Short mmCIF file of N, CA and C in Angstrom, two decimals:
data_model
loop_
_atom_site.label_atom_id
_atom_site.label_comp_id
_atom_site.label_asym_id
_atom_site.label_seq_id
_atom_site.Cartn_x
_atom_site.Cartn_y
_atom_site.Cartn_z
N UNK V 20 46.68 168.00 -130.44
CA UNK V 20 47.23 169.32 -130.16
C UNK V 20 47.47 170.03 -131.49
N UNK V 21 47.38 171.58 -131.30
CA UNK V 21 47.51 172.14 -132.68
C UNK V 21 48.88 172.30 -132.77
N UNK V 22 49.05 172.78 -134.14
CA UNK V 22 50.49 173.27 -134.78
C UNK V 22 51.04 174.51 -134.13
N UNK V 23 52.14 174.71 -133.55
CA UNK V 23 52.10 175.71 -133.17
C UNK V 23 53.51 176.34 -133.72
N UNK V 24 53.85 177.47 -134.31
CA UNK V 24 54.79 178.33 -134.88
C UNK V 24 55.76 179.34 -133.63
N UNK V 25 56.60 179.33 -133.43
CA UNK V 25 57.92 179.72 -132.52
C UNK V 25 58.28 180.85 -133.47
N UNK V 26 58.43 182.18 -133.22
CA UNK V 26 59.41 183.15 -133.72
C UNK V 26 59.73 184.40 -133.20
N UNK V 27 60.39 185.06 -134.04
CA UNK V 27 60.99 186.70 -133.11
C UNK V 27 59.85 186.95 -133.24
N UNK V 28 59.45 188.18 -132.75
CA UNK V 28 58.82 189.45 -132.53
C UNK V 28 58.89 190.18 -132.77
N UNK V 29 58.02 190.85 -134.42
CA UNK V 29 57.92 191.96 -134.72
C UNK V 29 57.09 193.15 -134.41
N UNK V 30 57.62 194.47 -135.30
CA UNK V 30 56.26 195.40 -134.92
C UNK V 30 55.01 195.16 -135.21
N UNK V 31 54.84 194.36 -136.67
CA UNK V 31 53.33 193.70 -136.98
C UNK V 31 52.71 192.99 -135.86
N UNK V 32 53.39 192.64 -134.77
CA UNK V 32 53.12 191.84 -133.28
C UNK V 32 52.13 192.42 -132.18
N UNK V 33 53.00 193.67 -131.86
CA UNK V 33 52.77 194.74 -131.56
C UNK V 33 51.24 194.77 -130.55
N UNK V 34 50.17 195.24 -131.60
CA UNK V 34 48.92 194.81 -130.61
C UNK V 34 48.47 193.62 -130.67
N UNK V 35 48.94 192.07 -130.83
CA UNK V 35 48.59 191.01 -130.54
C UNK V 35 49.06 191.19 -129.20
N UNK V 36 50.44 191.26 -129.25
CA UNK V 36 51.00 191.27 -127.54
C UNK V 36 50.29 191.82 -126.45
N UNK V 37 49.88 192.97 -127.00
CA UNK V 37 49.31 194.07 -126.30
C UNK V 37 47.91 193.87 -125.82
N UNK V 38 47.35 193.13 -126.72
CA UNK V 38 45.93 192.81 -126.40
C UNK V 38 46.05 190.81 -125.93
N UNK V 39 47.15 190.52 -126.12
CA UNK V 39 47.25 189.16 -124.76
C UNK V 39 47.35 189.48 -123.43
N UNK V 40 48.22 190.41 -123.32
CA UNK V 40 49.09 191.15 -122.57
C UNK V 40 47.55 191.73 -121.31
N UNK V 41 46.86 192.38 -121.79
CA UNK V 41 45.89 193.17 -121.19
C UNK V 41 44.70 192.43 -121.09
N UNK V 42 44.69 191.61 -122.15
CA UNK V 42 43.48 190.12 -121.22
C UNK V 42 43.91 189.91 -120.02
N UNK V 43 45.74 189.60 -119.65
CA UNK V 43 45.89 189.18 -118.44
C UNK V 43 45.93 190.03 -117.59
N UNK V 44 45.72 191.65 -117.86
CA UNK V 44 45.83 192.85 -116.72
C UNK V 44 44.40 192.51 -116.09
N UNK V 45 43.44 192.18 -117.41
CA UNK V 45 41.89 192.75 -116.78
C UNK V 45 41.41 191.14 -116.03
N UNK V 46 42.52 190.43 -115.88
CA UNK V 46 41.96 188.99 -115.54
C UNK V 46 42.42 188.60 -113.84
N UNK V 47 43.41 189.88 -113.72
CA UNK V 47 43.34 189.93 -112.34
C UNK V 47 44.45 188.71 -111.92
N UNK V 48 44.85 187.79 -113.09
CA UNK V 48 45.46 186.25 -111.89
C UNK V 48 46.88 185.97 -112.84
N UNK V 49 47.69 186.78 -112.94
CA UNK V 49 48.87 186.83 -114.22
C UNK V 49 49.66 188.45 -114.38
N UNK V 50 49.71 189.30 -113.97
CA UNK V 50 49.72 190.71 -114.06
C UNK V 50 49.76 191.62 -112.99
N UNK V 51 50.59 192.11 -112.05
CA UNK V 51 50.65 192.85 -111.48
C UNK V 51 49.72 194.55 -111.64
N UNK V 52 50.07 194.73 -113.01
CA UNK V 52 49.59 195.97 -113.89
C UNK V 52 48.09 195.91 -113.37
N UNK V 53 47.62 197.20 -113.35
CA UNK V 53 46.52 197.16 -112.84
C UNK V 53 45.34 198.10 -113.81
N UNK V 54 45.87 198.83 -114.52
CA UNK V 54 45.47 199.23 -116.05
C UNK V 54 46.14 198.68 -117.14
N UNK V 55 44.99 198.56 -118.19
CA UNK V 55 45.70 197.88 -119.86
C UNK V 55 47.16 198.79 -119.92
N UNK V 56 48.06 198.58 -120.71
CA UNK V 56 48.86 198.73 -121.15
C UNK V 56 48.81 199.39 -122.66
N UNK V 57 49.13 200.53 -123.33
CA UNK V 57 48.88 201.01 -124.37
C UNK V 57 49.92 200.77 -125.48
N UNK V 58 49.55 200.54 -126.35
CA UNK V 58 50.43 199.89 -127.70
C UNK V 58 51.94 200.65 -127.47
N UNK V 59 52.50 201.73 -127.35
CA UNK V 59 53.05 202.30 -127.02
C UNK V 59 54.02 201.41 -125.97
N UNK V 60 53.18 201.53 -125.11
CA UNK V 60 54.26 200.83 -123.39
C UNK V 60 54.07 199.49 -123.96
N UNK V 61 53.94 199.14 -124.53
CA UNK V 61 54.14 197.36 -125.40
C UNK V 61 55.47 197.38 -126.08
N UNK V 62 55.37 198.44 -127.07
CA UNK V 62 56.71 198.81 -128.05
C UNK V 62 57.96 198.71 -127.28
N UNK V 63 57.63 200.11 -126.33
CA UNK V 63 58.89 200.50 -125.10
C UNK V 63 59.32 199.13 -124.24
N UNK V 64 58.81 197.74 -124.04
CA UNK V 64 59.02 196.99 -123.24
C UNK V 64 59.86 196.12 -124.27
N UNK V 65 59.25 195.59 -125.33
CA UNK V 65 59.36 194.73 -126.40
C UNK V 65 61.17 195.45 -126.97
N UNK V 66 60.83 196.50 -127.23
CA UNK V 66 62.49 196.97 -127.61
C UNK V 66 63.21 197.40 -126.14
N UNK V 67 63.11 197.25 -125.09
CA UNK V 67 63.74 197.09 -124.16
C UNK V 67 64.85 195.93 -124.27
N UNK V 68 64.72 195.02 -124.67
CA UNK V 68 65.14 193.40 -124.84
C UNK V 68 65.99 193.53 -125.41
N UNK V 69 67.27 194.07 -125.50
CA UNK V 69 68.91 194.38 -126.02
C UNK V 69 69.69 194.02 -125.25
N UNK V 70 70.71 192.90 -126.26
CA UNK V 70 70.32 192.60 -127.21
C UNK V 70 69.59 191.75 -127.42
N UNK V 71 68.69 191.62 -128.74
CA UNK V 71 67.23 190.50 -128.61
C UNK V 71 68.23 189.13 -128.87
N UNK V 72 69.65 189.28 -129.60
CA UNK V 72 70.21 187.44 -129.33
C UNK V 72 70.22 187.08 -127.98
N UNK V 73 70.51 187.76 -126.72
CA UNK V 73 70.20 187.12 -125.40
C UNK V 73 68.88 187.10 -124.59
N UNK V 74 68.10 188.23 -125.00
CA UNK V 74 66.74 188.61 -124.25
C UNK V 74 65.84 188.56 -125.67
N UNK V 75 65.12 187.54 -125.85
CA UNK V 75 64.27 187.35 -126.89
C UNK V 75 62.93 188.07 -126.76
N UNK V 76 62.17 188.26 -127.62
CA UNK V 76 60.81 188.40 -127.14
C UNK V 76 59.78 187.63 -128.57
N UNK V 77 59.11 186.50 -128.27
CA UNK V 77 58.94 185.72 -129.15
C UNK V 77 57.41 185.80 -129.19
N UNK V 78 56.63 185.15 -130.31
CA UNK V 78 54.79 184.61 -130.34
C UNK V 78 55.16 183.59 -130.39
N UNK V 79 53.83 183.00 -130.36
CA UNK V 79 53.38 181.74 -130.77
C UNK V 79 52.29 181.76 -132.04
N UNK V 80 51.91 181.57 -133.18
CA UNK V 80 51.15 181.27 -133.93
C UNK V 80 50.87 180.19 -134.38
N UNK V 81 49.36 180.39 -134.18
CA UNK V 81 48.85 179.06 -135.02
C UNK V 81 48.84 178.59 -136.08
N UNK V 82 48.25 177.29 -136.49
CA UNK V 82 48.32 177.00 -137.76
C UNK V 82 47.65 177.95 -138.87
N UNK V 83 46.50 178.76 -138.74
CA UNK V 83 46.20 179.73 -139.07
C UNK V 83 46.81 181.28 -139.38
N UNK V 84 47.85 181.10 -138.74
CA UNK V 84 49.08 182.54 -138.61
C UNK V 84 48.27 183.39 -137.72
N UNK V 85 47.78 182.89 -136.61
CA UNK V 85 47.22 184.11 -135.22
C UNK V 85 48.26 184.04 -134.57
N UNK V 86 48.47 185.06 -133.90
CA UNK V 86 49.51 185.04 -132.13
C UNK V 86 48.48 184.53 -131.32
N UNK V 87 48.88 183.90 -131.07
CA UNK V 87 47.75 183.32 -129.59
C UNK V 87 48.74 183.15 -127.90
N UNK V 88 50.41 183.81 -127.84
CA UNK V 88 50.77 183.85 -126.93
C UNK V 88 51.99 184.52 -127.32
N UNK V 89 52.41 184.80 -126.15
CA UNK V 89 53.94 185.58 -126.30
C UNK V 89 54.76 185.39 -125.17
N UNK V 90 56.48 185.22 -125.54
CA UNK V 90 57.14 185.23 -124.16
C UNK V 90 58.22 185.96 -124.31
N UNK V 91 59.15 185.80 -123.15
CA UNK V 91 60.76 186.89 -123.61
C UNK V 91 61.24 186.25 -122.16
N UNK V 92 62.64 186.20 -122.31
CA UNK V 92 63.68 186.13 -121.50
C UNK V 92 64.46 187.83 -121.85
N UNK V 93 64.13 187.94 -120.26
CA UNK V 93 64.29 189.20 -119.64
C UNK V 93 65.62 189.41 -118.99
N UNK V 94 66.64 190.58 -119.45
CA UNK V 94 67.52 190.73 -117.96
C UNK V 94 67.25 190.75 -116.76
N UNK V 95 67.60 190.04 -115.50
CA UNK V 95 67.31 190.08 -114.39
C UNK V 95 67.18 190.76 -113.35
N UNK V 96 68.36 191.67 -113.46
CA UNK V 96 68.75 193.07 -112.75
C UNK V 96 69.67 193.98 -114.23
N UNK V 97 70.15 194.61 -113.92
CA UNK V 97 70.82 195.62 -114.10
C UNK V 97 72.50 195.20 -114.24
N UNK V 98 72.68 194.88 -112.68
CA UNK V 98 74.12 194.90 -112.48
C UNK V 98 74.96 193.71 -113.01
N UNK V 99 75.87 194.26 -113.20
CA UNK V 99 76.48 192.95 -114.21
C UNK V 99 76.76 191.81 -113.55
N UNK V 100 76.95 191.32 -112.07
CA UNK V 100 77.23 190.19 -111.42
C UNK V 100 76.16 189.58 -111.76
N UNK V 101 74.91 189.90 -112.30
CA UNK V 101 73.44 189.14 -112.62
C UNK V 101 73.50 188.83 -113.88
N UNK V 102 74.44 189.10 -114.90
CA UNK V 102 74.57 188.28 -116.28
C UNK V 102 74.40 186.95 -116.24
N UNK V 103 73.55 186.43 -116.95
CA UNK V 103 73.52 185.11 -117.06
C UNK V 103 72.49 184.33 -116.50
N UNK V 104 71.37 185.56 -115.46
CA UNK V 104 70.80 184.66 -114.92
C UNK V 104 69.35 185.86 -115.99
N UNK V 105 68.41 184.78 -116.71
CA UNK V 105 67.01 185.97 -117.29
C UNK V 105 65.64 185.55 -116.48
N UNK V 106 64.98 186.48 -116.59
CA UNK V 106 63.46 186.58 -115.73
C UNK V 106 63.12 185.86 -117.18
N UNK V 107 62.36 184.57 -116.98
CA UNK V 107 61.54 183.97 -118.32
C UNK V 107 59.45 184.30 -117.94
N UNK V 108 59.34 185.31 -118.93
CA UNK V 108 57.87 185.60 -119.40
C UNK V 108 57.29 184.54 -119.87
N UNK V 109 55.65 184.99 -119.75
CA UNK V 109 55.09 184.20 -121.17
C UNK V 109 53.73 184.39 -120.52
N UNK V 110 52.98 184.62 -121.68
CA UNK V 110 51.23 185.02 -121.26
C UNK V 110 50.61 184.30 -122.78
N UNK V 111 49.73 183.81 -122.29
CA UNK V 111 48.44 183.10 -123.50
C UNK V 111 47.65 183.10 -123.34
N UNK V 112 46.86 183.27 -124.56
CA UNK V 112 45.31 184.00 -124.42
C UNK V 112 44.69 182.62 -124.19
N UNK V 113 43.65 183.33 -123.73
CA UNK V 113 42.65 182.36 -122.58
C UNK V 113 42.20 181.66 -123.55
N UNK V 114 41.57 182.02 -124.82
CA UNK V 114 41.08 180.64 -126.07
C UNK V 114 41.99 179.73 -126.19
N UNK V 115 43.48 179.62 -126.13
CA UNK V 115 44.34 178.96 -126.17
C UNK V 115 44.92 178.06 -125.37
N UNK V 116 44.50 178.68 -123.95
CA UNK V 116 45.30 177.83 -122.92
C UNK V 116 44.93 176.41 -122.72
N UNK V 117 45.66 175.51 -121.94
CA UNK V 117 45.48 174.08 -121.42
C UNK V 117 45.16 173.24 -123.08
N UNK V 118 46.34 174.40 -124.15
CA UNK V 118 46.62 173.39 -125.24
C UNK V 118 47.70 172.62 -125.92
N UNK V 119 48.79 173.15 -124.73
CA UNK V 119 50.06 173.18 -124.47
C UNK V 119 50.36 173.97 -125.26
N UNK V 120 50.06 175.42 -125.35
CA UNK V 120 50.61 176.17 -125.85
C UNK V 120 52.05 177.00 -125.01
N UNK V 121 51.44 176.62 -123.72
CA UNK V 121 52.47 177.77 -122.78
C UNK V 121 53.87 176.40 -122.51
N UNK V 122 53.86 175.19 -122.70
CA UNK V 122 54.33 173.74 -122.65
C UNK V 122 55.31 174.48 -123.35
N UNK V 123 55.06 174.31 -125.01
CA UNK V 123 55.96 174.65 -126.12
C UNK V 123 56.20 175.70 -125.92
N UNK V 124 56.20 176.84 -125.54
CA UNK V 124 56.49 178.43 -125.44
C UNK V 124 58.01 178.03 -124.40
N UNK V 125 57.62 177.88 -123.06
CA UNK V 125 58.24 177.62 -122.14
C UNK V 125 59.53 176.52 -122.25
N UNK V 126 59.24 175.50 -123.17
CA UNK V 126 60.07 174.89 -123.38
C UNK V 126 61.24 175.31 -124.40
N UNK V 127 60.76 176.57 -125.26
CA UNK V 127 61.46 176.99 -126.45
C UNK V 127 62.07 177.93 -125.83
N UNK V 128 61.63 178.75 -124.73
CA UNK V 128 62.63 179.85 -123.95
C UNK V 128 63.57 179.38 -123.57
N UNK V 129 63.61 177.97 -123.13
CA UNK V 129 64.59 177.18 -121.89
C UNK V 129 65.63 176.97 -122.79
N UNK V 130 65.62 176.60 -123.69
CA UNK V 130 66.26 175.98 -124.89
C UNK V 130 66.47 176.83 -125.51
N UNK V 131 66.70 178.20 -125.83
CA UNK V 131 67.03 179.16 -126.09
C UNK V 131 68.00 179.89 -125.19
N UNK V 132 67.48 179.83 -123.64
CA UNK V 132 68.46 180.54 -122.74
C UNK V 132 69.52 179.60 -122.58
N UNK V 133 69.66 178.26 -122.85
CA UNK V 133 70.81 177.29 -122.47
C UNK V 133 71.70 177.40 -124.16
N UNK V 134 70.96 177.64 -125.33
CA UNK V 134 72.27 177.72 -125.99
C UNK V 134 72.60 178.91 -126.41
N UNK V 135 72.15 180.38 -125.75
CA UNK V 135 73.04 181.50 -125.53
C UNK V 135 73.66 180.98 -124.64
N UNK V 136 73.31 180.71 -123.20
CA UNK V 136 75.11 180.43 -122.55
C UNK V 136 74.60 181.26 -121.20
N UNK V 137 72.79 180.92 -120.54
CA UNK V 137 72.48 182.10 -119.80
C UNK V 137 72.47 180.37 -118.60
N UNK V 138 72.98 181.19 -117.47
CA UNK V 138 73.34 180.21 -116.00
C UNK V 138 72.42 179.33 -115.52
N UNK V 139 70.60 180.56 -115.43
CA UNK V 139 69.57 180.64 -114.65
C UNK V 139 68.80 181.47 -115.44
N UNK V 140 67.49 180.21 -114.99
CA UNK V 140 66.18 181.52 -115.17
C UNK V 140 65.40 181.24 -114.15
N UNK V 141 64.65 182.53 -114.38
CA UNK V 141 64.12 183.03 -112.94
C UNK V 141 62.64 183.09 -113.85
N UNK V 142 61.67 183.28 -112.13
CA UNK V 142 60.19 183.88 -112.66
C UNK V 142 59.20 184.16 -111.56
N UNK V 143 58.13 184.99 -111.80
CA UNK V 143 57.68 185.67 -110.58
C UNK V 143 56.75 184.95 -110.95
N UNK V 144 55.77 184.23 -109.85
CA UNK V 144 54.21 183.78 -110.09
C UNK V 144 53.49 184.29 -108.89
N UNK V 145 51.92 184.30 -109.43
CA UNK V 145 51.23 184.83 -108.55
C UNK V 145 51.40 183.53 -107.89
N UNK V 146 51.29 183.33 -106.30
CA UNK V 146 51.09 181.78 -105.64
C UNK V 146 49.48 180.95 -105.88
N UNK V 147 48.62 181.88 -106.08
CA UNK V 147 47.53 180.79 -106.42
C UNK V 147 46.96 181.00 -107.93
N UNK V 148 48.41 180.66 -108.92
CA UNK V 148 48.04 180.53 -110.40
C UNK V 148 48.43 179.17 -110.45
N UNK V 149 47.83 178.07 -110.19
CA UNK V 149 48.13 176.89 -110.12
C UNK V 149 48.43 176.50 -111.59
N UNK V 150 47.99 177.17 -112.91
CA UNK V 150 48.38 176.27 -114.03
C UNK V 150 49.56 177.04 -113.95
N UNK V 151 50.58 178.04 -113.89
CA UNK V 151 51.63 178.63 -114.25
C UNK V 151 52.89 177.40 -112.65
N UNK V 152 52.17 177.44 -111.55
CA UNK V 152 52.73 176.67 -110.99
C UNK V 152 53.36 175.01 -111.09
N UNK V 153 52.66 174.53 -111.87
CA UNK V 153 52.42 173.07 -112.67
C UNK V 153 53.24 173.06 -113.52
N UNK V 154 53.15 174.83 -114.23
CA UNK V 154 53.79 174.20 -115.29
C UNK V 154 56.10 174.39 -115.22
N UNK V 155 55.86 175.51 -113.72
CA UNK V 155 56.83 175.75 -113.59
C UNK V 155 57.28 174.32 -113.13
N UNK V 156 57.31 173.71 -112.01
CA UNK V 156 57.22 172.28 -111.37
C UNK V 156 57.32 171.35 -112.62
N UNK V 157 56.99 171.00 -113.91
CA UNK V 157 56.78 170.34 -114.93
C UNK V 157 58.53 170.50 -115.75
N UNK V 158 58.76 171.48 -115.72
CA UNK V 158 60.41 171.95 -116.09
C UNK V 158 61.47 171.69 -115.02
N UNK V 159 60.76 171.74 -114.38
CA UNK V 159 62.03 171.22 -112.48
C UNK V 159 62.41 172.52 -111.97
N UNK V 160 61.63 173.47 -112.52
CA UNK V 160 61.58 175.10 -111.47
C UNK V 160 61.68 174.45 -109.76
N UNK V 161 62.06 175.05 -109.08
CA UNK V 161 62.24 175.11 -107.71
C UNK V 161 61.65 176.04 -107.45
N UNK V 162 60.53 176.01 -106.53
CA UNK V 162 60.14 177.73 -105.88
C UNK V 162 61.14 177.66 -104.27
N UNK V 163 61.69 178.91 -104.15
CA UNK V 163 62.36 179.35 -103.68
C UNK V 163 62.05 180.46 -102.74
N UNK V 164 60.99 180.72 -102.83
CA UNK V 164 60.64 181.74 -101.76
C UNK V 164 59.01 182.56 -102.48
N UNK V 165 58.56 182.95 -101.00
CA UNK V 165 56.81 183.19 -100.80
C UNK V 165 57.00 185.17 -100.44
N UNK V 166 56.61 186.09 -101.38
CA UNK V 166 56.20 187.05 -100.79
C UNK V 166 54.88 187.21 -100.34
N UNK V 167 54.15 186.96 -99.12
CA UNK V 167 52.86 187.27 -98.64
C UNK V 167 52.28 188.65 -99.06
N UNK V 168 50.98 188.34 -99.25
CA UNK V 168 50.30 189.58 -99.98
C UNK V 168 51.01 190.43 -100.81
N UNK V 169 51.59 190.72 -101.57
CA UNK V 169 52.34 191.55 -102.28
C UNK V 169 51.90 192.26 -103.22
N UNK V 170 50.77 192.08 -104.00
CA UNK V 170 50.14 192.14 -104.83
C UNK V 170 48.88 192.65 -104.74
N UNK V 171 48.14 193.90 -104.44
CA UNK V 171 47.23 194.47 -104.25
C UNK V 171 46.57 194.99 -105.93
N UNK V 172 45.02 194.51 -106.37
CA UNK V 172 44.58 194.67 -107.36
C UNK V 172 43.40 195.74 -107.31
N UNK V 173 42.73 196.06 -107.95
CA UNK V 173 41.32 196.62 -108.10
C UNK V 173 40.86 195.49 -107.57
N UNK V 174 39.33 196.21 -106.87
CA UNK V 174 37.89 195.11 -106.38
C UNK V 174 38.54 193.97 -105.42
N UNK V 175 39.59 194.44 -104.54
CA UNK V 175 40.24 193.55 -103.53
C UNK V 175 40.97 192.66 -103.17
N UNK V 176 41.16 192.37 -105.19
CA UNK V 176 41.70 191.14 -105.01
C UNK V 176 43.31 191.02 -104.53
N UNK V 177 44.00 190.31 -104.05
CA UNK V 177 45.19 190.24 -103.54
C UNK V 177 45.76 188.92 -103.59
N UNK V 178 47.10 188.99 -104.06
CA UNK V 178 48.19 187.70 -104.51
C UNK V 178 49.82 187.81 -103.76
N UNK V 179 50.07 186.62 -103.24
CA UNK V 179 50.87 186.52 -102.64
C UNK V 179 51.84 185.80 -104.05
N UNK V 180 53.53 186.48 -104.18
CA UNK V 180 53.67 186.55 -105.17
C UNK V 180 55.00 185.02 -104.85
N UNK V 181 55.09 184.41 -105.76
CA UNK V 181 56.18 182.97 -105.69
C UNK V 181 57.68 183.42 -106.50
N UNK V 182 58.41 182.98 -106.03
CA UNK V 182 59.81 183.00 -106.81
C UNK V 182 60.24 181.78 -107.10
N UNK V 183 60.62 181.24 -108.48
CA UNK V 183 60.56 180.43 -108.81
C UNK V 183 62.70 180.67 -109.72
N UNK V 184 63.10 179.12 -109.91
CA UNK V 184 64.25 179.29 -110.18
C UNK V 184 64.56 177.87 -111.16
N UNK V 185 65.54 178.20 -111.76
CA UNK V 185 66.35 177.03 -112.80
C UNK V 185 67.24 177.06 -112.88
N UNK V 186 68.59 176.57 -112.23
CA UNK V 186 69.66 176.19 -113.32
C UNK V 186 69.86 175.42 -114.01
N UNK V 187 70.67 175.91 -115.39
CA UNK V 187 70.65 175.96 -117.04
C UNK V 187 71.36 175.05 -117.12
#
């Protein structure tokens, strides 16, 4: 397995994210979004994450210094009775995957949201992304509930979306 580098997320980031990010729009099986996303609505999402000590938004780089993935623990809702519980991200580019890159990503969010002091994490999966399912199941995620069809794409495709859960 390669070396893989854990850190914040800067603006130099920016269109790595953006162009991981939109591999998984145009890939149809990871992404709700149904057009790329423009460097711009990358920025606006990425500084959404206040404050970034509780809602991170992190890469992954290789031994080479590439981003080859990105994740963030997300606020969940809005309302404050939902403190404590974050939506955990994470997308990796397809040269990368099944290298445990999303393993170490996923494992560094978890371990991040338990020593801020966050309850629960949460996460939306498409239901037939079997490696994101594996890998949720691999952490002791519980899926918790099935939205049928929910998910309407370009060229027909359609995903019934999973809710998946952790307590911290």
């Amino acid at each position: 397995m390669s070396e893989f580098i854990i850190r914040g997320a800067t603006d130099a980031d920016l269109q790595a994210i953006t162009d991981i990010y939109n591999e998984a729009v145009l890939e149809r099986m990871s992404s709700a979004d149904i057009e790329p996303r423009t460097l711009a609505q990358r920025k606006a999402w990425v500084d959404s994450h206040e404050p970034r000590s509780l809602y991170p938004v992190v890469v992954v780089e290789n031994a080479d210094g590439e981003v080859v993935a990105f994740g963030s623990l997300s606020r969940y809702h809005e309302r404050a009775g939902y403190d404590g519980v974050v939506e955990l991200s994470y997308y990796v580019g397809s040269a990368w995957r099944r290298q445990g890159v999303g393993r170490q990503l996923v494992a560094w969010l978890l371990a991040e949201a338990r020593r801020v002091g966050h309850r629960m994490a949460a996460t939306l999966i498409f239901a037939d992304n079997e490696g994101s399912s594996a890998l949720m199941r691999h952490f002791g995620f519980e899926r918790f509930g099935l939205m049928p069809d929910a998910v309407h794409l370009p060229g027909g495709i359609r995903h019934d979306i999973a809710y998946w859960c952790l307590p911290l």
